[in-house]
Amino acid sequence: MCAPRGFCAGVDRAIQIVEIALEKFGAPVYVRHEIVHNRYVVTSLEEKGAVFVEELDEIEEDDRPVIFSAHGVPKEVKSDAASRNFFYLDATCPLVSKVHKEAEIHFRRGREIILIGHRGHPEVIGTMGQLPEGAVTLVETVRDVAGLAPRDPENIAWISQTTLSVDDTRDIVAALNERFPAIVGPHKDDICYATTNRQEAVKAVAAGCDAMIIVGAPNSSNSQRLREVALRAGCRNAKLIQRAAEIDLTQYAGVKTLGISAGASAPEALVEEVLDRFAEAFDIKVTTSRTADENIEFALPRALRDTKPVEPSLTESVSG
């Protein structure tokens, strides 16, 4: 068992925001996009009264709270919510918000911005949406760096998605530095602590495992990266699964050492499911390989820290 694994502070905070909003304001509470990329989590919140939508125009009621997902949203989404007089709560991970602020600072200083990330991912859409169209250029690979043609190579900066492969990003940054020696990077790495810790934990065990299972959703960037890290670190058989029922036990008949980790949006209950599944067919002994301790917590929005029951104001919004 890799440790750390599973929920990070940003995911835990986002889920709490939905749960406390339901307790405080009652159902329904609307959530734009999956609050985190995990169907088990989303279904659990739906059963409590959360309603998930992809766009604000799907919401017919204007007197119910609206929550933005942990991945962040473009500024125009917040402007749209304000124009509709929605009371909204922003569950954007504070580490994603940090990247947004970095982008805004670079833009104010007249720098062209290079964003390292995966096209179409909600976090990337949200980050690029903090600035006018054309202010941010996306690169996904080292090869993309060769095709960059900034207006002023002496006045550019780079930022990154928080859930990338540490190794891949390091290679892209090296290519950027080689082509553009004057490029400005973040004061502190944009890849979040939880992504880094989970990748390091997988690296520590992968070479000694006959197989590895990463618990997480296929649309979870950090979970996909964990599977890739396991393969690169020496485990030839690494799979990403959402639920234990997906596991074909016959494929593990010859496995003596199995590594297990979970993406930052996967609850521990799903890891326990996997253990139970293997215990049905095999004699198992569980050990933990811990490479880091995590004790980070992020504050809830002020509107939810207030213990008094309140009615959503049609003119108030809360972020961070």
Short mmCIF file of C-alpha atoms in Angstrom, two decimals:
data_model
loop_
_atom_site.label_atom_id
_atom_site.label_comp_id
_atom_site.label_asym_id
_atom_site.label_seq_id
_atom_site.Cartn_x
_atom_site.Cartn_y
_atom_site.Cartn_z
CA MET A 1 0.00 0.00 0.00
CA CYS A 2 1.49 3.32 -1.07
CA ALA A 3 1.26 6.22 1.32
CA PRO A 4 0.31 8.97 0.87
CA ARG A 5 -2.57 7.99 -1.41
CA GLY A 6 -6.16 9.09 -2.00
CA PHE A 7 -7.79 12.35 -0.96
CA CYS A 8 -5.70 15.50 -0.85
CA ALA A 9 -6.56 18.65 1.10
CA GLY A 10 -8.08 20.38 -1.94
CA VAL A 11 -10.39 17.47 -2.73
CA ASP A 12 -11.39 17.07 0.92
CA ARG A 13 -12.20 20.79 1.11
CA ALA A 14 -14.27 20.70 -2.09
CA ILE A 15 -16.37 17.77 -0.90
CA GLN A 16 -16.85 19.44 2.49
CA ILE A 17 -18.09 22.58 0.75
CA VAL A 18 -20.85 20.62 -0.98
CA GLU A 19 -21.79 18.64 2.14
CA ILE A 20 -21.87 21.68 4.44
CA ALA A 21 -23.79 23.73 1.88
CA LEU A 22 -26.41 20.99 1.78
CA GLU A 23 -26.65 21.00 5.58
CA LYS A 24 -26.76 24.79 5.78
CA PHE A 25 -29.01 25.66 2.86
CA GLY A 26 -30.85 22.41 2.19
CA ALA A 27 -31.27 20.59 -1.12
CA PRO A 28 -30.86 21.12 -3.94
CA VAL A 29 -27.39 22.60 -4.16
CA TYR A 30 -26.10 22.91 -7.72
CA VAL A 31 -22.53 22.02 -8.66
CA ARG A 32 -21.00 23.07 -11.96
CA HIS A 33 -19.03 20.10 -13.33
CA GLU A 34 -18.02 17.12 -11.19
CA ILE A 35 -16.84 18.55 -7.88
CA VAL A 36 -13.86 16.17 -8.21
CA HIS A 37 -13.21 13.53 -10.85
CA ASN A 38 -14.66 10.49 -9.16
CA ARG A 39 -18.05 8.96 -9.97
CA TYR A 40 -18.38 7.33 -6.51
CA VAL A 41 -17.98 10.73 -4.85
CA VAL A 42 -20.36 12.42 -7.27
CA THR A 43 -23.04 9.74 -6.82
CA SER A 44 -22.73 9.97 -3.03
CA LEU A 45 -23.30 13.72 -3.15
CA GLU A 46 -26.20 13.33 -5.58
CA GLU A 47 -27.87 11.03 -3.07
CA LYS A 48 -27.58 13.82 -0.48
CA GLY A 49 -29.21 16.38 -2.77
CA ALA A 50 -26.46 17.81 -4.95
CA VAL A 51 -27.37 18.42 -8.60
CA PHE A 52 -24.48 18.41 -11.07
CA VAL A 53 -24.62 20.48 -14.24
CA GLU A 54 -22.07 21.30 -16.91
CA GLU A 55 -23.24 24.87 -17.58
CA LEU A 56 -25.08 27.48 -15.54
CA ASP A 57 -27.92 27.79 -18.07
CA GLU A 58 -29.05 24.31 -17.00
CA ILE A 59 -30.07 25.80 -13.63
CA GLU A 60 -33.67 27.02 -13.64
CA GLU A 61 -33.84 28.13 -9.98
CA ASP A 62 -32.08 31.39 -9.11
CA ASP A 63 -32.40 31.11 -5.33
CA ARG A 64 -30.22 28.04 -4.74
CA PRO A 65 -26.46 27.89 -4.02
CA VAL A 66 -24.16 27.11 -6.92
CA ILE A 67 -20.72 25.57 -6.31
CA PHE A 68 -17.76 25.67 -8.68
CA SER A 69 -15.62 22.53 -8.80
CA ALA A 70 -12.14 22.04 -7.37
CA HIS A 71 -10.64 22.40 -10.85
CA GLY A 72 -11.47 26.09 -11.13
CA VAL A 73 -13.53 27.99 -13.71
CA PRO A 74 -12.89 30.74 -16.25
CA LYS A 75 -13.66 34.27 -15.09
CA GLU A 76 -16.56 34.49 -17.51
CA VAL A 77 -18.35 31.73 -15.57
CA LYS A 78 -18.20 33.79 -12.38
CA SER A 79 -19.36 36.86 -14.30
CA ASP A 80 -22.26 34.84 -15.71
CA ALA A 81 -23.19 33.66 -12.20
CA ALA A 82 -23.12 37.24 -10.92
CA SER A 83 -25.27 38.48 -13.82
CA ARG A 84 -27.85 35.82 -12.94
CA ASN A 85 -27.73 36.88 -9.26
CA PHE A 86 -26.61 33.41 -8.22
CA PHE A 87 -25.19 32.89 -4.75
CA TYR A 88 -22.07 30.90 -5.49
CA LEU A 89 -19.38 29.16 -3.52
CA ASP A 90 -15.99 28.64 -5.13
CA ALA A 91 -14.49 25.23 -4.31
CA THR A 92 -11.44 25.81 -6.50
CA CYS A 93 -8.40 24.20 -4.87
CA PRO A 94 -6.27 26.97 -3.32
CA LEU A 95 -3.25 25.57 -5.16
CA VAL A 96 -5.08 26.02 -8.46
CA SER A 97 -6.04 29.54 -7.39
CA LYS A 98 -2.33 30.17 -6.80
CA VAL A 99 -1.65 29.37 -10.47
CA HIS A 100 -4.48 31.73 -11.50
CA LYS A 101 -2.90 34.54 -9.50
CA GLU A 102 0.51 33.83 -11.02
CA ALA A 103 -1.00 34.10 -14.49
CA GLU A 104 -2.64 37.43 -13.65
CA ILE A 105 0.61 38.85 -12.26
CA HIS A 106 2.57 37.83 -15.35
CA PHE A 107 -0.12 39.34 -17.57
CA ARG A 108 -0.05 42.65 -15.69
CA ARG A 109 3.71 42.73 -16.17
CA GLY A 110 3.26 42.35 -19.90
CA ARG A 111 4.59 38.80 -20.18
CA GLU A 112 3.38 36.24 -22.67
CA ILE A 113 2.40 33.12 -20.70
CA ILE A 114 3.16 29.49 -21.49
CA LEU A 115 0.91 26.99 -19.71
CA ILE A 116 2.11 23.39 -19.40
CA GLY A 117 -0.96 21.18 -19.25
CA HIS A 118 -3.41 18.86 -20.98
CA ARG A 119 -5.75 20.37 -23.55
CA GLY A 120 -9.42 20.14 -22.59
CA HIS A 121 -8.83 19.43 -18.90
CA PRO A 122 -11.14 21.58 -16.73
CA GLU A 123 -8.20 22.99 -14.77
CA VAL A 124 -6.49 24.11 -17.98
CA ILE A 125 -9.72 25.63 -19.29
CA GLY A 126 -10.15 27.48 -16.00
CA THR A 127 -6.57 28.75 -15.92
CA MET A 128 -6.58 29.95 -19.52
CA GLY A 129 -9.95 31.54 -18.85
CA GLN A 130 -8.51 33.90 -16.25
CA LEU A 131 -7.05 36.06 -19.02
CA PRO A 132 -8.09 37.38 -22.44
CA GLU A 133 -7.96 34.96 -25.34
CA GLY A 134 -4.46 34.68 -26.75
CA ALA A 135 -2.69 35.68 -23.54
CA VAL A 136 -1.86 32.07 -22.67
CA THR A 137 -0.29 29.47 -24.97
CA LEU A 138 -0.69 25.81 -24.06
CA VAL A 139 2.12 23.27 -24.43
CA GLU A 140 1.62 19.58 -23.72
CA THR A 141 4.95 18.02 -24.75
CA VAL A 142 8.62 18.81 -25.27
CA ARG A 143 7.90 18.72 -29.00
CA ASP A 144 5.40 21.58 -28.58
CA VAL A 145 8.17 23.77 -27.17
CA ALA A 146 10.04 23.65 -30.47
CA GLY A 147 7.04 25.18 -32.23
CA LEU A 148 6.62 28.17 -29.92
CA ALA A 149 7.01 31.59 -31.50
CA PRO A 150 6.51 34.20 -28.76
CA ARG A 151 6.26 37.85 -29.73
CA ASP A 152 9.08 38.75 -27.34
CA PRO A 153 11.26 35.80 -26.22
CA GLU A 154 12.80 38.05 -23.56
CA ASN A 155 9.47 38.63 -21.85
CA ILE A 156 7.69 35.31 -21.28
CA ALA A 157 6.77 33.16 -18.28
CA TRP A 158 5.61 29.61 -17.68
CA ILE A 159 3.03 28.13 -15.32
CA SER A 160 1.62 24.61 -15.11
CA GLN A 161 -1.40 22.48 -14.37
CA THR A 162 -1.18 21.17 -10.80
CA THR A 163 -1.72 17.47 -11.55
CA LEU A 164 0.96 16.69 -14.13
CA SER A 165 3.72 14.11 -14.16
CA VAL A 166 6.64 15.62 -12.27
CA ASP A 167 9.13 14.00 -14.66
CA ASP A 168 7.34 15.05 -17.86
CA THR A 169 6.99 18.60 -16.63
CA ARG A 170 10.66 18.74 -15.67
CA ASP A 171 11.60 17.80 -19.24
CA ILE A 172 9.30 20.45 -20.72
CA VAL A 173 10.64 23.12 -18.37
CA ALA A 174 14.19 22.17 -19.33
CA ALA A 175 13.29 22.58 -23.00
CA LEU A 176 11.71 25.97 -22.29
CA ASN A 177 14.78 27.16 -20.39
CA GLU A 178 17.04 26.01 -23.20
CA ARG A 179 15.07 27.84 -25.89
CA PHE A 180 14.22 30.90 -23.80
CA PRO A 181 16.90 31.57 -21.16
CA ALA A 182 15.04 34.67 -19.93
CA ILE A 183 11.79 32.80 -19.23
CA VAL A 184 10.31 33.34 -15.75
CA GLY A 185 8.97 30.39 -13.75
CA PRO A 186 6.91 30.09 -10.56
CA HIS A 187 8.49 31.01 -7.23
CA LYS A 188 7.28 27.63 -6.00
CA ASP A 189 6.49 24.58 -8.14
CA ASP A 190 2.93 24.66 -9.55
CA ILE A 191 2.55 20.87 -9.39
CA CYS A 192 0.79 20.40 -6.08
CA TYR A 193 2.32 18.69 -3.06
CA ALA A 194 -0.22 15.84 -3.20
CA THR A 195 0.49 15.03 -6.85
CA THR A 196 4.23 15.01 -6.16
CA ASN A 197 3.90 12.92 -2.97
CA ARG A 198 1.69 10.30 -4.59
CA GLN A 199 4.03 9.95 -7.56
CA GLU A 200 7.05 9.56 -5.27
CA ALA A 201 5.22 6.92 -3.24
CA VAL A 202 4.49 4.92 -6.40
CA LYS A 203 8.09 5.25 -7.60
CA ALA A 204 9.31 3.86 -4.29
CA VAL A 205 7.52 0.51 -4.74
CA ALA A 206 6.90 0.05 -8.48
CA ALA A 207 10.13 -1.76 -9.36
CA GLY A 208 9.50 -4.35 -6.65
CA CYS A 209 5.91 -5.08 -7.66
CA ASP A 210 4.70 -7.75 -10.07
CA ALA A 211 1.63 -5.59 -10.69
CA MET A 212 0.13 -2.31 -9.52
CA ILE A 213 -3.41 -1.02 -9.23
CA ILE A 214 -4.19 2.68 -9.16
CA VAL A 215 -7.67 3.45 -7.88
CA GLY A 216 -9.08 6.44 -9.70
CA ALA A 217 -11.26 7.70 -12.54
CA PRO A 218 -10.17 7.70 -16.20
CA ASN A 219 -10.83 11.46 -16.40
CA SER A 220 -8.66 12.10 -13.33
CA SER A 221 -5.37 13.57 -14.54
CA ASN A 222 -3.43 12.83 -11.36
CA SER A 223 -4.67 9.20 -11.34
CA GLN A 224 -3.63 8.66 -14.95
CA ARG A 225 -0.21 10.09 -14.14
CA LEU A 226 0.20 7.60 -11.26
CA ARG A 227 -0.33 4.69 -13.64
CA GLU A 228 2.22 6.14 -16.06
CA VAL A 229 4.71 6.71 -13.23
CA ALA A 230 4.33 3.07 -12.12
CA LEU A 231 5.07 1.81 -15.64
CA ARG A 232 8.11 4.06 -16.03
CA ALA A 233 9.43 3.14 -12.59
CA GLY A 234 9.63 -0.53 -13.47
CA CYS A 235 6.24 -2.17 -12.98
CA ARG A 236 5.23 -3.69 -16.30
CA ASN A 237 1.64 -4.36 -15.27
CA ALA A 238 -0.04 -1.22 -13.93
CA LYS A 239 -3.77 -0.65 -14.29
CA LEU A 240 -6.14 2.18 -13.44
CA ILE A 241 -9.48 1.00 -12.07
CA GLN A 242 -12.52 2.82 -10.72
CA ARG A 243 -14.08 0.03 -8.65
CA ALA A 244 -12.99 -3.37 -7.40
CA ALA A 245 -15.63 -5.09 -9.55
CA GLU A 246 -13.54 -4.21 -12.63
CA ILE A 247 -10.66 -6.43 -11.46
CA ASP A 248 -10.22 -9.77 -13.22
CA LEU A 249 -8.68 -11.84 -10.44
CA THR A 250 -7.46 -14.52 -12.85
CA GLN A 251 -4.95 -11.99 -14.21
CA TYR A 252 -3.29 -11.81 -10.80
CA ALA A 253 -2.90 -15.53 -10.12
CA GLY A 254 0.88 -15.41 -10.45
CA VAL A 255 1.37 -12.12 -8.64
CA LYS A 256 3.33 -12.26 -5.39
CA THR A 257 3.68 -8.53 -4.73
CA LEU A 258 0.89 -6.15 -5.68
CA GLY A 259 1.24 -2.40 -5.27
CA ILE A 260 -1.84 -0.27 -4.58
CA SER A 261 -2.26 3.48 -4.69
CA ALA A 262 -5.13 5.89 -5.30
CA GLY A 263 -5.49 9.21 -7.04
CA ALA A 264 -6.14 12.38 -5.08
CA SER A 265 -9.88 12.26 -5.79
CA ALA A 266 -10.38 8.59 -4.85
CA PRO A 267 -11.83 7.86 -1.39
CA GLU A 268 -10.23 5.29 0.88
CA ALA A 269 -13.44 3.24 0.79
CA LEU A 270 -12.62 2.26 -2.80
CA VAL A 271 -9.11 1.15 -1.77
CA GLU A 272 -10.68 -1.03 0.92
CA GLU A 273 -12.94 -2.51 -1.77
CA VAL A 274 -9.85 -3.56 -3.71
CA LEU A 275 -8.29 -5.21 -0.66
CA ASP A 276 -11.51 -7.08 0.06
CA ARG A 277 -11.67 -8.24 -3.55
CA PHE A 278 -8.20 -9.77 -3.41
CA ALA A 279 -8.82 -11.25 0.04
CA GLU A 280 -11.71 -13.25 -1.44
CA ALA A 281 -9.40 -15.19 -3.73
CA PHE A 282 -5.91 -14.99 -2.19
CA ASP A 283 -4.12 -15.05 1.12
CA ILE A 284 -2.90 -11.49 1.51
CA LYS A 285 -0.55 -9.71 3.84
CA VAL A 286 -0.83 -5.92 3.80
CA THR A 287 2.15 -3.65 4.40
CA THR A 288 2.50 0.10 3.90
CA SER A 289 5.32 1.98 2.23
CA ARG A 290 5.20 5.59 3.44
CA THR A 291 7.36 8.20 1.75
CA ALA A 292 5.82 11.40 3.17
CA ASP A 293 3.44 12.69 5.82
CA GLU A 294 0.68 15.13 4.94
CA ASN A 295 -1.03 17.43 7.42
CA ILE A 296 -2.21 20.26 5.16
CA GLU A 297 -5.72 21.65 5.54
CA PHE A 298 -7.41 24.44 3.60
CA ALA A 299 -9.96 26.81 5.14
CA LEU A 300 -13.57 26.68 4.04
CA PRO A 301 -15.26 29.72 2.47
CA ARG A 302 -16.34 32.25 5.10
CA ALA A 303 -20.03 31.71 4.35
CA LEU A 304 -19.68 28.09 5.47
CA ARG A 305 -17.52 28.80 8.51
CA ASP A 306 -20.36 30.84 9.99
CA THR A 307 -22.34 28.42 12.15
CA LYS A 308 -25.59 30.39 11.93
CA PRO A 309 -28.16 29.11 9.42
CA VAL A 310 -28.51 31.62 6.62
CA GLU A 311 -30.52 32.06 3.47
CA PRO A 312 -28.51 32.41 0.26
CA SER A 313 -28.30 36.07 -0.76
CA LEU A 314 -29.09 36.68 -4.39
CA THR A 315 -26.35 39.29 -4.60
CA GLU A 316 -23.55 37.63 -2.61
CA SER A 317 -20.85 35.33 -3.87
CA VAL A 318 -18.04 33.68 -1.99
CA SER A 319 -14.70 32.44 -3.23
CA GLY A 320 -11.69 30.77 -1.72
#
